[in-house]
PDB file of C-alpha atoms in Angstrom:
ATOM      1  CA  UNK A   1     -40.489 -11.122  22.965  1.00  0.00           C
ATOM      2  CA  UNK A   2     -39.419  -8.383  20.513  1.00  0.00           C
ATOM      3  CA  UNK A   3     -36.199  -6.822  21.109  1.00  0.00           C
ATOM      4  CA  UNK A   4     -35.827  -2.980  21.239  1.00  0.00           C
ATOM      5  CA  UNK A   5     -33.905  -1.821  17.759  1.00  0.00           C
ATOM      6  CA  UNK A   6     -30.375  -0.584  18.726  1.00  0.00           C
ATOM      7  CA  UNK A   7     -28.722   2.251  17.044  1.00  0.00           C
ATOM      8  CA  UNK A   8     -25.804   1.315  15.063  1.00  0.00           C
ATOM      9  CA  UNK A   9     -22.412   2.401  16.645  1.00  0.00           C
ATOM     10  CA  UNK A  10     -20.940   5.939  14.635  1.00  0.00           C
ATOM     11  CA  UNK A  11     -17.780   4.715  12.799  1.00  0.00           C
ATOM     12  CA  UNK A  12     -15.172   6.835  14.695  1.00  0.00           C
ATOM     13  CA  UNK A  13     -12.886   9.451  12.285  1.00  0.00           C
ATOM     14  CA  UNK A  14      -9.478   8.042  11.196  1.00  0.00           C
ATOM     15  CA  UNK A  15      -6.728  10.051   9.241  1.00  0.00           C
ATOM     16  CA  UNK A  16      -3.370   9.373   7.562  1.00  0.00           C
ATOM     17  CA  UNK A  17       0.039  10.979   7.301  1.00  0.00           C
ATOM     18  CA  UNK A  18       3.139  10.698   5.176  1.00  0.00           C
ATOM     19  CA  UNK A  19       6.345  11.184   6.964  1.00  0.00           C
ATOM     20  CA  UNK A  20       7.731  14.187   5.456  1.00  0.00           C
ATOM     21  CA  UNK A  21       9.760  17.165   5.631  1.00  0.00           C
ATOM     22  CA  UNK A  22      12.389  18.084   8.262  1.00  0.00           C
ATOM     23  CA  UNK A  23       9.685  18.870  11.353  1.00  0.00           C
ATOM     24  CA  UNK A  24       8.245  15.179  11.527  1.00  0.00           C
ATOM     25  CA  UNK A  25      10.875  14.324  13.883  1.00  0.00           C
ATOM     26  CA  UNK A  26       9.957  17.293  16.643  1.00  0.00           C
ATOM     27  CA  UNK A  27       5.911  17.417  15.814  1.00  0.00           C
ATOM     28  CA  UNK A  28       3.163  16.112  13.690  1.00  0.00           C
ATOM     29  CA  UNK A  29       0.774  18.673  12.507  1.00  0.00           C
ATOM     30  CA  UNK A  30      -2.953  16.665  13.187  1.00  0.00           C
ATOM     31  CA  UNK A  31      -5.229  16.977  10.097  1.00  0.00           C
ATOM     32  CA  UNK A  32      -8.091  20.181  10.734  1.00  0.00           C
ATOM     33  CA  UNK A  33     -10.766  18.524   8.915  1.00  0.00           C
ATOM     34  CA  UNK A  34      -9.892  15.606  11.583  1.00  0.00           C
ATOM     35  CA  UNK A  35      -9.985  17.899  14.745  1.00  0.00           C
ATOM     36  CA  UNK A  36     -13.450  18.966  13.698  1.00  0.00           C
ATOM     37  CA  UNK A  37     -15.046  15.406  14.620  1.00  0.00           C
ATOM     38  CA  UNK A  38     -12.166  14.328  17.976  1.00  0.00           C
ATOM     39  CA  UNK A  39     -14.232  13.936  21.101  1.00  0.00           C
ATOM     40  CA  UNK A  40     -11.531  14.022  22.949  1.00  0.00           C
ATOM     41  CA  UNK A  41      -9.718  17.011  25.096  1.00  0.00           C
ATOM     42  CA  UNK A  42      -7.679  19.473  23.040  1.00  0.00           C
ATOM     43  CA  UNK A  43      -4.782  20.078  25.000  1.00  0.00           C
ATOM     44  CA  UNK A  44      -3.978  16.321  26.771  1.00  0.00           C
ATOM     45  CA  UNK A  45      -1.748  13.582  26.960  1.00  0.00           C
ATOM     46  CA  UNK A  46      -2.667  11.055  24.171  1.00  0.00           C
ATOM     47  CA  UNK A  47      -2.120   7.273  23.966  1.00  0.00           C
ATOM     48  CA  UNK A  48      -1.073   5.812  20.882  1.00  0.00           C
ATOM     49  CA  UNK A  49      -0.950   1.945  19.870  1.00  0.00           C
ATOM     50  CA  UNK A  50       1.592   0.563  17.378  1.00  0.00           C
ATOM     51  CA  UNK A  51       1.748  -2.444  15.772  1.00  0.00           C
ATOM     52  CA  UNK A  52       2.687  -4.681  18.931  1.00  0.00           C
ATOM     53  CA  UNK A  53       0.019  -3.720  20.820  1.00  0.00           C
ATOM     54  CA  UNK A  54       1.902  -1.586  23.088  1.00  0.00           C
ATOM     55  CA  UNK A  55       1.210   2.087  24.301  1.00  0.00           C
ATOM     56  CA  UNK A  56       3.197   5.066  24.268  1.00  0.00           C
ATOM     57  CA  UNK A  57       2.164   8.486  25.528  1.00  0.00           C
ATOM     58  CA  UNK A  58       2.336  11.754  23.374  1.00  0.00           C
ATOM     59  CA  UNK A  59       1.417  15.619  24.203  1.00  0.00           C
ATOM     60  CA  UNK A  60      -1.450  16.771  21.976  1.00  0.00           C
ATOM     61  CA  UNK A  61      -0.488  20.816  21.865  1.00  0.00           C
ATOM     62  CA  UNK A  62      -2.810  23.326  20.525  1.00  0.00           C
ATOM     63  CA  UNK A  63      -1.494  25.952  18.690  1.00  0.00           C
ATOM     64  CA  UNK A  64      -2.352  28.968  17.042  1.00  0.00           C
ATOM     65  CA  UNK A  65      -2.036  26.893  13.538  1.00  0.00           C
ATOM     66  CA  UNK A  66      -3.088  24.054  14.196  1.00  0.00           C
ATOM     67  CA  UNK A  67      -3.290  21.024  16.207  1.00  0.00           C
ATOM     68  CA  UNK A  68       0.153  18.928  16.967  1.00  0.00           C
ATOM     69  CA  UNK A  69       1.606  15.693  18.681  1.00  0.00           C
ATOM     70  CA  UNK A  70       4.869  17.026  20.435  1.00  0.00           C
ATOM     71  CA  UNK A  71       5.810  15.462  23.956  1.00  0.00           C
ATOM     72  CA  UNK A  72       7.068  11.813  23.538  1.00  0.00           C
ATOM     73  CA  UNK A  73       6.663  11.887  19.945  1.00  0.00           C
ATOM     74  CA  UNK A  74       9.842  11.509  19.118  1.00  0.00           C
ATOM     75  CA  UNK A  75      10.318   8.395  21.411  1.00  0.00           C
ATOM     76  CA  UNK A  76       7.533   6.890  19.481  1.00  0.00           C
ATOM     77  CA  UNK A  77       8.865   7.658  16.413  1.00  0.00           C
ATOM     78  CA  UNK A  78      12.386   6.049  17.799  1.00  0.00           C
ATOM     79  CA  UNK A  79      10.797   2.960  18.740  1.00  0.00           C
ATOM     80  CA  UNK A  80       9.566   2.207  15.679  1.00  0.00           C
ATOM     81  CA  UNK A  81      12.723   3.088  13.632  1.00  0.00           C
ATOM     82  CA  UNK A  82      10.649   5.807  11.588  1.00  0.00           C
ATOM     83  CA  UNK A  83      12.230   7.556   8.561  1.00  0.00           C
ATOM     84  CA  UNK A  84      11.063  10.018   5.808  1.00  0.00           C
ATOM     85  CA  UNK A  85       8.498   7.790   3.577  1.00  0.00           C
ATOM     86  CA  UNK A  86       7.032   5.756   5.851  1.00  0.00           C
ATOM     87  CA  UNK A  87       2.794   5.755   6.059  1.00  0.00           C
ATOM     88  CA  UNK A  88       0.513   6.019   9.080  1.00  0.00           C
ATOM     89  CA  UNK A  89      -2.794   5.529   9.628  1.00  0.00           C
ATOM     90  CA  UNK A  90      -4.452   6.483  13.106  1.00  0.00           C
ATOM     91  CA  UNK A  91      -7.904   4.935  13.822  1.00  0.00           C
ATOM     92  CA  UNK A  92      -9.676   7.060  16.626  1.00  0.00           C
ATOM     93  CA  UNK A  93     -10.626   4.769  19.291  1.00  0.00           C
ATOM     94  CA  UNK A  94     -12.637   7.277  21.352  1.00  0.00           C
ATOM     95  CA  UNK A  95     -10.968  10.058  23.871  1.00  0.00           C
ATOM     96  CA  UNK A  96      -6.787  10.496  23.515  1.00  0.00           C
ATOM     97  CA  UNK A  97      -6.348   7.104  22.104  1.00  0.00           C
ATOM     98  CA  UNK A  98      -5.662   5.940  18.717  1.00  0.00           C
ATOM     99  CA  UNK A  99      -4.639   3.306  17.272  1.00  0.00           C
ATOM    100  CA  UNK A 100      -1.480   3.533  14.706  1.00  0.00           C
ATOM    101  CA  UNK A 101      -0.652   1.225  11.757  1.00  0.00           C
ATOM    102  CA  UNK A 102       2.474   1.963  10.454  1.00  0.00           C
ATOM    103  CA  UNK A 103       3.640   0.755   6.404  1.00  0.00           C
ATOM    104  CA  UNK A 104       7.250   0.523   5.224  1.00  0.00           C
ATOM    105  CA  UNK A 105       7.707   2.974   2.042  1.00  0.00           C
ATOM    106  CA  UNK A 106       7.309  -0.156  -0.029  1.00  0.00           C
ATOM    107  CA  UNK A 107       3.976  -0.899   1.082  1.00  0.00           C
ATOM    108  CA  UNK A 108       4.458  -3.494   3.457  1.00  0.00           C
ATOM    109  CA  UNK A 109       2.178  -3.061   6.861  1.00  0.00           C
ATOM    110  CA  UNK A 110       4.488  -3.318   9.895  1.00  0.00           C
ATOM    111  CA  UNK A 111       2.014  -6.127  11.463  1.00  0.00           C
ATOM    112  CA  UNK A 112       3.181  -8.626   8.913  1.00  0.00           C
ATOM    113  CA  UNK A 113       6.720  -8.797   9.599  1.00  0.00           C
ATOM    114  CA  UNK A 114       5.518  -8.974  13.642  1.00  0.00           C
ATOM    115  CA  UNK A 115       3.362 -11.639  12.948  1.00  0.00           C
ATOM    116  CA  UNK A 116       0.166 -10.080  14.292  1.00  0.00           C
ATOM    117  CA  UNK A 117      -2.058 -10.097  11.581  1.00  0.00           C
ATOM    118  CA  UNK A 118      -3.744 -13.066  11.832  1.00  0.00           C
ATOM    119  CA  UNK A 119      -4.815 -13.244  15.758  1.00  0.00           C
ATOM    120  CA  UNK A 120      -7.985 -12.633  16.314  1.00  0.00           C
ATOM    121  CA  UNK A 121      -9.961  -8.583  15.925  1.00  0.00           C
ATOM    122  CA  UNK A 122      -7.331  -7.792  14.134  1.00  0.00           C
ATOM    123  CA  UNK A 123      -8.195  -6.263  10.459  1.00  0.00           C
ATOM    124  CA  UNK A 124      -6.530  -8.070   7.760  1.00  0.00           C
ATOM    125  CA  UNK A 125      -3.241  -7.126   6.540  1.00  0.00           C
ATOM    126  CA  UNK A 126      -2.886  -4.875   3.523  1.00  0.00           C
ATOM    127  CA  UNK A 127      -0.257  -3.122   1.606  1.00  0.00           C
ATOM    128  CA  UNK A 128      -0.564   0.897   0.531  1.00  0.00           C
ATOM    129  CA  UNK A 129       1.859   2.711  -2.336  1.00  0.00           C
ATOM    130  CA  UNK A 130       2.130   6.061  -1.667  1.00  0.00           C
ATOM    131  CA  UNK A 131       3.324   8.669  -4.209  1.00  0.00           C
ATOM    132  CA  UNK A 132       3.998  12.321  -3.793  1.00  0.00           C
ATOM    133  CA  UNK A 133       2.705  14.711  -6.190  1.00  0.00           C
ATOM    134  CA  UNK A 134       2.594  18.954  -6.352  1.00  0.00           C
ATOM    135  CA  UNK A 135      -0.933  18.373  -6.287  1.00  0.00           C
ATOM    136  CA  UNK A 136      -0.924  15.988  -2.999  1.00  0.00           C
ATOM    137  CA  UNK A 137      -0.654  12.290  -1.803  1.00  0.00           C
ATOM    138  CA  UNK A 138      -1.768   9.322  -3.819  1.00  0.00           C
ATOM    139  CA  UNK A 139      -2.674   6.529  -1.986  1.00  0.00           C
ATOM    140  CA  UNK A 140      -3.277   3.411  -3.455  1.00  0.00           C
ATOM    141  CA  UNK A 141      -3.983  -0.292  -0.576  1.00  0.00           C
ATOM    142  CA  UNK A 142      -3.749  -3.548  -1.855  1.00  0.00           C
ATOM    143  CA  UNK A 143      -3.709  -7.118  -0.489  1.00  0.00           C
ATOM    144  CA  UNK A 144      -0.991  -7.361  -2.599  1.00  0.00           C
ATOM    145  CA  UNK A 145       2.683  -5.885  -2.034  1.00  0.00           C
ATOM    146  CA  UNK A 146       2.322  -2.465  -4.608  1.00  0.00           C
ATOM    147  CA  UNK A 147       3.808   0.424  -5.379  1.00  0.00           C
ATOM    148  CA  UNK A 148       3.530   3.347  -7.771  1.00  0.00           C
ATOM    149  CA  UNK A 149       5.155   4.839 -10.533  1.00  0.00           C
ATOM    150  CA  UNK A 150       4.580   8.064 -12.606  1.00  0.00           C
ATOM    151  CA  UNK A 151       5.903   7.797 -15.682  1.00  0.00           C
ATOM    152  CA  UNK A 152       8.743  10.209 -16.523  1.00  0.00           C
ATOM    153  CA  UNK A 153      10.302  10.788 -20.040  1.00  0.00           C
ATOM    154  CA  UNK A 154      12.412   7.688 -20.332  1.00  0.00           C
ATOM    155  CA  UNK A 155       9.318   5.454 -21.222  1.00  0.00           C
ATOM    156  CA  UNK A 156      11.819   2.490 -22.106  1.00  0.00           C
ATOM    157  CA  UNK A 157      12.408   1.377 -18.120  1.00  0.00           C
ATOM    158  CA  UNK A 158      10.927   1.575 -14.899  1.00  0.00           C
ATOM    159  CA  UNK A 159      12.687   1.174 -11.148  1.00  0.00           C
ATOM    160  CA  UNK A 160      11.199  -1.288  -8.593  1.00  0.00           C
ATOM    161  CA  UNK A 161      11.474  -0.492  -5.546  1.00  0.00           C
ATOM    162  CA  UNK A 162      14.856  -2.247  -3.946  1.00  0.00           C
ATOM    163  CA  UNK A 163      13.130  -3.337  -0.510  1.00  0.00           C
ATOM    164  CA  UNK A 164      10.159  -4.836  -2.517  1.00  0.00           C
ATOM    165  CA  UNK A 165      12.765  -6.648  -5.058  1.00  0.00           C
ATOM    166  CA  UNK A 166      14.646  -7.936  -2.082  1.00  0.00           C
ATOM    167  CA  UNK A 167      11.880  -9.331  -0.368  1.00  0.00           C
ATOM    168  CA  UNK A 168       9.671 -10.673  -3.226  1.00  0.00           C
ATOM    169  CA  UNK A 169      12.694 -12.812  -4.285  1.00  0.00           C
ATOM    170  CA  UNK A 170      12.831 -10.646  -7.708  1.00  0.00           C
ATOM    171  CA  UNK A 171      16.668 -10.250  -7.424  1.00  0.00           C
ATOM    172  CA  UNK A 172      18.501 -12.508 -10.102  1.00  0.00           C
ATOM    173  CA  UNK A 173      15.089 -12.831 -11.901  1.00  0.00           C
ATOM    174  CA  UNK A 174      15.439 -12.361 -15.762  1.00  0.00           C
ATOM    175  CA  UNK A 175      11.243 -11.366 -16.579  1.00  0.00           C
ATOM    176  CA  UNK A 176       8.370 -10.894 -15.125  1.00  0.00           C
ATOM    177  CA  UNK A 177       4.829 -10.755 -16.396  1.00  0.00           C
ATOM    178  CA  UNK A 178       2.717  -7.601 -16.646  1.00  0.00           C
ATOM    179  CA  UNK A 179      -1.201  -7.966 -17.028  1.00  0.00           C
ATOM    180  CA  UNK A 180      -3.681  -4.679 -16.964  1.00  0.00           C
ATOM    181  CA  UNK A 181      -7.029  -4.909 -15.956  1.00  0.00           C
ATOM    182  CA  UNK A 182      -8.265  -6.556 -19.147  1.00  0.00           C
ATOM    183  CA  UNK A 183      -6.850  -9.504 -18.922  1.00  0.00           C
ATOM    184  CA  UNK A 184      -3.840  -9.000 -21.372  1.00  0.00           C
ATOM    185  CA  UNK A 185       0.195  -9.652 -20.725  1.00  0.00           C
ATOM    186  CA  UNK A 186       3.358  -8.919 -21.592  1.00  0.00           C
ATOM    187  CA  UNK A 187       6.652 -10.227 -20.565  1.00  0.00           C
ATOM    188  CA  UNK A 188       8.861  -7.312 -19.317  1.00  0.00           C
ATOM    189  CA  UNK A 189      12.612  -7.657 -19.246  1.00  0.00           C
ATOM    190  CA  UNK A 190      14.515  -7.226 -15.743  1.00  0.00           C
ATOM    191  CA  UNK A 191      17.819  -5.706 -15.378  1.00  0.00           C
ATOM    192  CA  UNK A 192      19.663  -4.690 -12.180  1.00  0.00           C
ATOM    193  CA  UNK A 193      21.741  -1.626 -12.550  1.00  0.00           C
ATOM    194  CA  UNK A 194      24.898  -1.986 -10.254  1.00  0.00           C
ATOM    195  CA  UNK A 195      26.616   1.042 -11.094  1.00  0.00           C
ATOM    196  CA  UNK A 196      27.618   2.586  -7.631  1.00  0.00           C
ATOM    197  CA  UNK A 197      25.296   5.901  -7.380  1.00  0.00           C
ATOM    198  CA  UNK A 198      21.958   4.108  -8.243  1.00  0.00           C
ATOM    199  CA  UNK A 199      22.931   1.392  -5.277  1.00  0.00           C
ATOM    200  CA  UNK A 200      22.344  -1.813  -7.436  1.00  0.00           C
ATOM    201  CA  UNK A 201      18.136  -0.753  -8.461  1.00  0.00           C
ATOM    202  CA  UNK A 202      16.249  -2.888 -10.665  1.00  0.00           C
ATOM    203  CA  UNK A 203      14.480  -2.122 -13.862  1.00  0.00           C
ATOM    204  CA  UNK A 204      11.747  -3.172 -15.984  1.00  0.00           C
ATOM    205  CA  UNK A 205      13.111  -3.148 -19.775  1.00  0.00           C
ATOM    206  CA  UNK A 206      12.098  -4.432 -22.942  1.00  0.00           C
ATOM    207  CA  UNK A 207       8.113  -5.108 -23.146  1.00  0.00           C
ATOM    208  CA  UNK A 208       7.009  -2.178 -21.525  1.00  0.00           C
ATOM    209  CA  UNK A 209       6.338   0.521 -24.032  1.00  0.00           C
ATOM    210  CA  UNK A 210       4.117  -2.392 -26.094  1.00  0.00           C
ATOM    211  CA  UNK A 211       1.905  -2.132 -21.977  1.00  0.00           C
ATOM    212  CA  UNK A 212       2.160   1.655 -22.438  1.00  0.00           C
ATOM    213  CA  UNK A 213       0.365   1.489 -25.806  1.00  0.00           C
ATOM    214  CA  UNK A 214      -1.980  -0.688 -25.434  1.00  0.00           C
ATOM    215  CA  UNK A 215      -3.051   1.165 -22.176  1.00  0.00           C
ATOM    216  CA  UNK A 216      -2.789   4.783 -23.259  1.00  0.00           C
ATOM    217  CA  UNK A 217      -0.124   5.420 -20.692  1.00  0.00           C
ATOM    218  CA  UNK A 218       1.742   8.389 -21.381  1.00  0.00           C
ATOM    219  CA  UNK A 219       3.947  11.308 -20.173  1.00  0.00           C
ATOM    220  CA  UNK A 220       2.842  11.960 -16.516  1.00  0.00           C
ATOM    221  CA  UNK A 221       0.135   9.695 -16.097  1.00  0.00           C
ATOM    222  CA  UNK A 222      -0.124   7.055 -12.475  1.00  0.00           C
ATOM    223  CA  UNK A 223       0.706   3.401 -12.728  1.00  0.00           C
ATOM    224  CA  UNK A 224       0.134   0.993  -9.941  1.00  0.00           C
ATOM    225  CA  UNK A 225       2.068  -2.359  -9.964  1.00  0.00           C
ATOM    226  CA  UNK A 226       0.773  -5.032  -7.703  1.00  0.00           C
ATOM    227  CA  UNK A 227       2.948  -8.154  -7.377  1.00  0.00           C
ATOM    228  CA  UNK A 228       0.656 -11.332  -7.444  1.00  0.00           C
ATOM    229  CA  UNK A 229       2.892 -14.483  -7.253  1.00  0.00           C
ATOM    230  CA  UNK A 230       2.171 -17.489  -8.994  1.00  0.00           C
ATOM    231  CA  UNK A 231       0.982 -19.325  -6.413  1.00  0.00           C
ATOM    232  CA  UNK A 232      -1.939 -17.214  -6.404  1.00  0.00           C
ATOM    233  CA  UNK A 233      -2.790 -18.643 -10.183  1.00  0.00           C
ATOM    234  CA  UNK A 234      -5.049 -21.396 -10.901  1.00  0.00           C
ATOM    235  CA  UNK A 235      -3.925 -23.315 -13.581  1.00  0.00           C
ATOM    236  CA  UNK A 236      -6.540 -25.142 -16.118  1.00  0.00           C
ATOM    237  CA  UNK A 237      -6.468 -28.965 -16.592  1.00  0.00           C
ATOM    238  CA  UNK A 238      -4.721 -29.179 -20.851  1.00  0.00           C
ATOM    239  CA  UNK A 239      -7.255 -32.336 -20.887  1.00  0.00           C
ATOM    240  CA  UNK A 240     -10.166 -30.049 -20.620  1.00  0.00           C
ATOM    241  CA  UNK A 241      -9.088 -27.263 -22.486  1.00  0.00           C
ATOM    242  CA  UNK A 242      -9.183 -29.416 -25.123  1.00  0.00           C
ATOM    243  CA  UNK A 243     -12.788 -29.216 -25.467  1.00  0.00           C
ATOM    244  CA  UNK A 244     -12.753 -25.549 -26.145  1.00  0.00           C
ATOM    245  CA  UNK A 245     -13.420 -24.293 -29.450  1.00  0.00           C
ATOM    246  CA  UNK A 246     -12.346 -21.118 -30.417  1.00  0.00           C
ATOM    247  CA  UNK A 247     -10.112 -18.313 -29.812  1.00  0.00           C
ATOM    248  CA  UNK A 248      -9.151 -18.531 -25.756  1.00  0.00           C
ATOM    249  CA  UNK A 249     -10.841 -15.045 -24.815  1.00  0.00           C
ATOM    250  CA  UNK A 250      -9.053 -13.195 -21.906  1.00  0.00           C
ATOM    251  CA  UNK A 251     -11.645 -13.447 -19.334  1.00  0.00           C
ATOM    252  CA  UNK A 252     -14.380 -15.866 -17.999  1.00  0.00           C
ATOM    253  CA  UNK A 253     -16.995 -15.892 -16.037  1.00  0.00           C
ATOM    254  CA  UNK A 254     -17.236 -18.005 -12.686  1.00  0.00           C
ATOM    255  CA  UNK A 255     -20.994 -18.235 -11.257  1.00  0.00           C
ATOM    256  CA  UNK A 256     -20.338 -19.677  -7.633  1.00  0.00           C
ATOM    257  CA  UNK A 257     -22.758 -21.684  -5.196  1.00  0.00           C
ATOM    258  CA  UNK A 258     -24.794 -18.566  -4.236  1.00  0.00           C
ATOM    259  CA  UNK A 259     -25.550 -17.625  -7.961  1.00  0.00           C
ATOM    260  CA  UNK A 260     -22.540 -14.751  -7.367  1.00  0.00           C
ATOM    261  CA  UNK A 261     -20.373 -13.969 -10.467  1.00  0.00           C
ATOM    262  CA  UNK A 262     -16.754 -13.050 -10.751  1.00  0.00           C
ATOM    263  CA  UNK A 263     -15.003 -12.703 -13.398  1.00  0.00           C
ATOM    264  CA  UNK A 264     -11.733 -13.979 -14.115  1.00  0.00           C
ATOM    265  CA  UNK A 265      -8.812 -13.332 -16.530  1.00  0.00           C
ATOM    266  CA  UNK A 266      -7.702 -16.230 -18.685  1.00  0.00           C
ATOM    267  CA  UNK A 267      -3.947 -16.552 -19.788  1.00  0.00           C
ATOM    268  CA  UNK A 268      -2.394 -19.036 -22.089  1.00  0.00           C
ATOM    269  CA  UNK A 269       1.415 -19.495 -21.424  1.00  0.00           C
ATOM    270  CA  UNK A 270       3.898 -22.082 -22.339  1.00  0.00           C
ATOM    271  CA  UNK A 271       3.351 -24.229 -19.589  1.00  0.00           C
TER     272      UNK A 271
END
């Protein structure tokens, strides 16, 4: 019996805000281009979800500028421990409801460290850099703990964020290993600078203006530094490589079981 097409459900709007300024704490000023597509009542009682599944209840207020949460806002923001930096995203789930996921200035979503990323509907967890600019936000997600850099006029160092160093284990490290898109690598210097008003920050040294050049990165331009560990390498059998002629060429080509392509970078290290 043939089955009446259905009409595929409309993907409900979504928008994002950075925690800025000195009003977040007392309102949050709701995107217009996002009021133009809410369903739900302008001037209600909302319900938003965080990152434990729980509810809290917020005043949506309509004002003359604009559209804000105000009433219990600050008792969600409380709850949560939320401080200039951090990222939200609020998923529309149809009426006053949303859904909130909430990531830590260093790019870490809030549902890893809660351990509710991996039961079942929820989306995978992902990692966002944000950086401010006096043209707007640039947002950059990643499966991968990121963040982002602009680079400034000392070109011979670069800060990593503390929290990320901290928890990535990068603290006590002497190098790590950058790679750009092409495939190619340099080892970058670390050093951690303990003098008392930069709080004991670590830097990327030596190696990185060789990146910069080969890249074309200069004065004011975006970089964004994703941290894959090693674990996340494959490494190549020496026996085999042994058949290869030729220079080792810094990507390949893996055709899988469907006939799909990828491509991959190849690296040749010490090991």
């Amino acid at each position: 019996m043939a089955r009446k097409p259905t009409k595929p459900c409309p993907k409900l709007p979504s928008f994002f805000k950075v925690l800025l300024g000195d009003d977040f704490p007392r309102q949050l000023c709701l995107p217009p281009a996002f009021m133009v597509h809410y369903n739900g009542p302008s001037h209600c009682k909302c319900a938003l979800r965080g990152p434990t599944g729980k509810w809290w209840t917020v005043g949506l207020e309509e004002r003359e500028d604009g559209f804000y949460f105000r009433e219990g806002w600050r008792r969600f923001l409380t709850d949560h421990s939320l401080k200039v930096g951090y990222f939200l995203v609020f998923d529309h789930q149809g009426g006053p409801k949303f859904d909130v996921t909430i990531y830590h200035p260093m790019g870490c979503d809030m549902r890893r460290s809660i351990g509710n990323s991996d039961k079942p509907g929820k989306r995978p967890a992902t990692a966002a850099a944000v950086e401010e600019t006096s043209t707007g936000s640039i947002v950059f997600r990643s499966e991968h703990p990121c963040f982002i850099r602009i680079l400034g006029k000392n070109q011979y160092r670069m800060n990593i964020p503390k929290e990320l160093a901290v928890a990535e284990g990068l603290i006590g490290k002497e190098k790590v290993m950058l790679k750009d898109p092409n495939g190619r690598s340099w080892n970058v210097k670390l050093r951690l600078d303990n003098k008392e008003h930069h709080g004991g920050r670590l830097l990327m040294t030596q190696g990185l203006v060789a990146c910069w050049q080969a890249n074309n990165i200069s004065l004011g331009d975006t970089i964004v530094f994703e941290l894959v560990k090693r674990s996340e390498m494959e490494s190549i059998p020496p026996e085999f490589m042994n058949y290869v002629n030729g220079r080792l060429p810094p990507t390949c080509t893996l055709r899988g079981p469907s006939g799909e392509c990828w491509t991959v970078g190849l690296e040749l290290r010490g090991d």
